[in-house]
């Protein structure tokens, strides 16, 4: 049978595969990866500790930094960047 392109399990909603590619191709550059209604500590912790399955294999290459900032619409913007090891 042909190889399937679907991944099993819960898919990441905030730091998706497409966003990871953008962050890796532009290291040390902050990007807004999500806008939410309230602060989210669990998501930020999971990203910074590289616990998501789609980024856990990158631990040896660098780390993700996240910051949350209130925006003008009373929401919270989640910023993220990839910092390679040694920079």
CSV table of C-alpha atoms in Angstrom, one decimal, residues 15-70:
chain,number,residue,atom,x,y,z
A,15,UNK,CA,3.1,25.8,16.5
A,16,UNK,CA,2.2,23.8,13.4
A,17,UNK,CA,4.6,22.2,11.0
A,18,UNK,CA,4.4,25.2,8.5
A,19,UNK,CA,5.2,27.7,11.3
A,20,UNK,CA,8.2,25.5,12.5
A,21,UNK,CA,9.6,25.6,8.9
A,22,UNK,CA,9.3,29.4,8.8
A,23,UNK,CA,11.0,29.8,12.2
A,24,UNK,CA,13.8,27.4,11.3
A,25,UNK,CA,14.5,29.2,8.0
A,26,UNK,CA,14.6,32.6,9.8
A,27,UNK,CA,16.5,32.0,13.1
A,28,UNK,CA,16.6,34.7,15.8
A,29,UNK,CA,13.5,36.5,14.2
A,30,UNK,CA,10.4,37.0,16.2
A,31,UNK,CA,7.1,36.0,14.6
A,32,UNK,CA,3.5,36.1,15.9
A,33,UNK,CA,2.5,32.5,15.7
A,34,UNK,CA,-1.0,32.9,17.4
A,35,UNK,CA,-3.4,35.4,18.8
A,36,UNK,CA,-5.5,34.2,21.7
A,37,UNK,CA,-8.2,35.5,24.0
A,38,UNK,CA,-6.2,34.9,27.2
A,39,UNK,CA,-2.7,34.1,28.5
A,40,UNK,CA,-1.6,30.6,27.9
A,41,UNK,CA,1.2,29.2,30.1
A,42,UNK,CA,0.9,25.6,29.2
A,43,UNK,CA,1.4,26.0,25.5
A,44,UNK,CA,4.4,28.3,26.1
A,45,UNK,CA,5.9,25.8,28.4
A,46,UNK,CA,5.5,22.9,26.0
A,47,UNK,CA,7.1,24.9,23.2
A,48,UNK,CA,10.0,26.1,25.2
A,49,UNK,CA,10.7,22.7,26.7
A,50,UNK,CA,10.4,21.1,23.2
A,51,UNK,CA,7.7,18.7,24.3
A,52,UNK,CA,5.6,18.9,21.1
A,53,UNK,CA,6.2,15.9,18.9
A,54,UNK,CA,6.8,18.0,15.8
A,55,UNK,CA,9.8,19.9,17.4
A,56,UNK,CA,11.2,17.4,20.0
A,57,UNK,CA,13.8,16.2,17.5
A,58,UNK,CA,15.3,19.7,17.2
A,59,UNK,CA,16.6,19.8,20.8
A,60,UNK,CA,20.2,19.3,19.7
A,61,UNK,CA,20.0,22.1,17.2
A,62,UNK,CA,18.6,24.9,19.3
A,63,UNK,CA,15.7,26.1,21.3
A,64,UNK,CA,12.4,28.0,20.9
A,65,UNK,CA,11.8,31.2,22.8
A,66,UNK,CA,8.3,32.5,23.4
A,67,UNK,CA,6.8,35.7,24.6
A,68,UNK,CA,3.3,36.9,25.1
A,69,UNK,CA,2.1,40.4,24.6
A,70,UNK,CA,-1.3,42.0,25.0
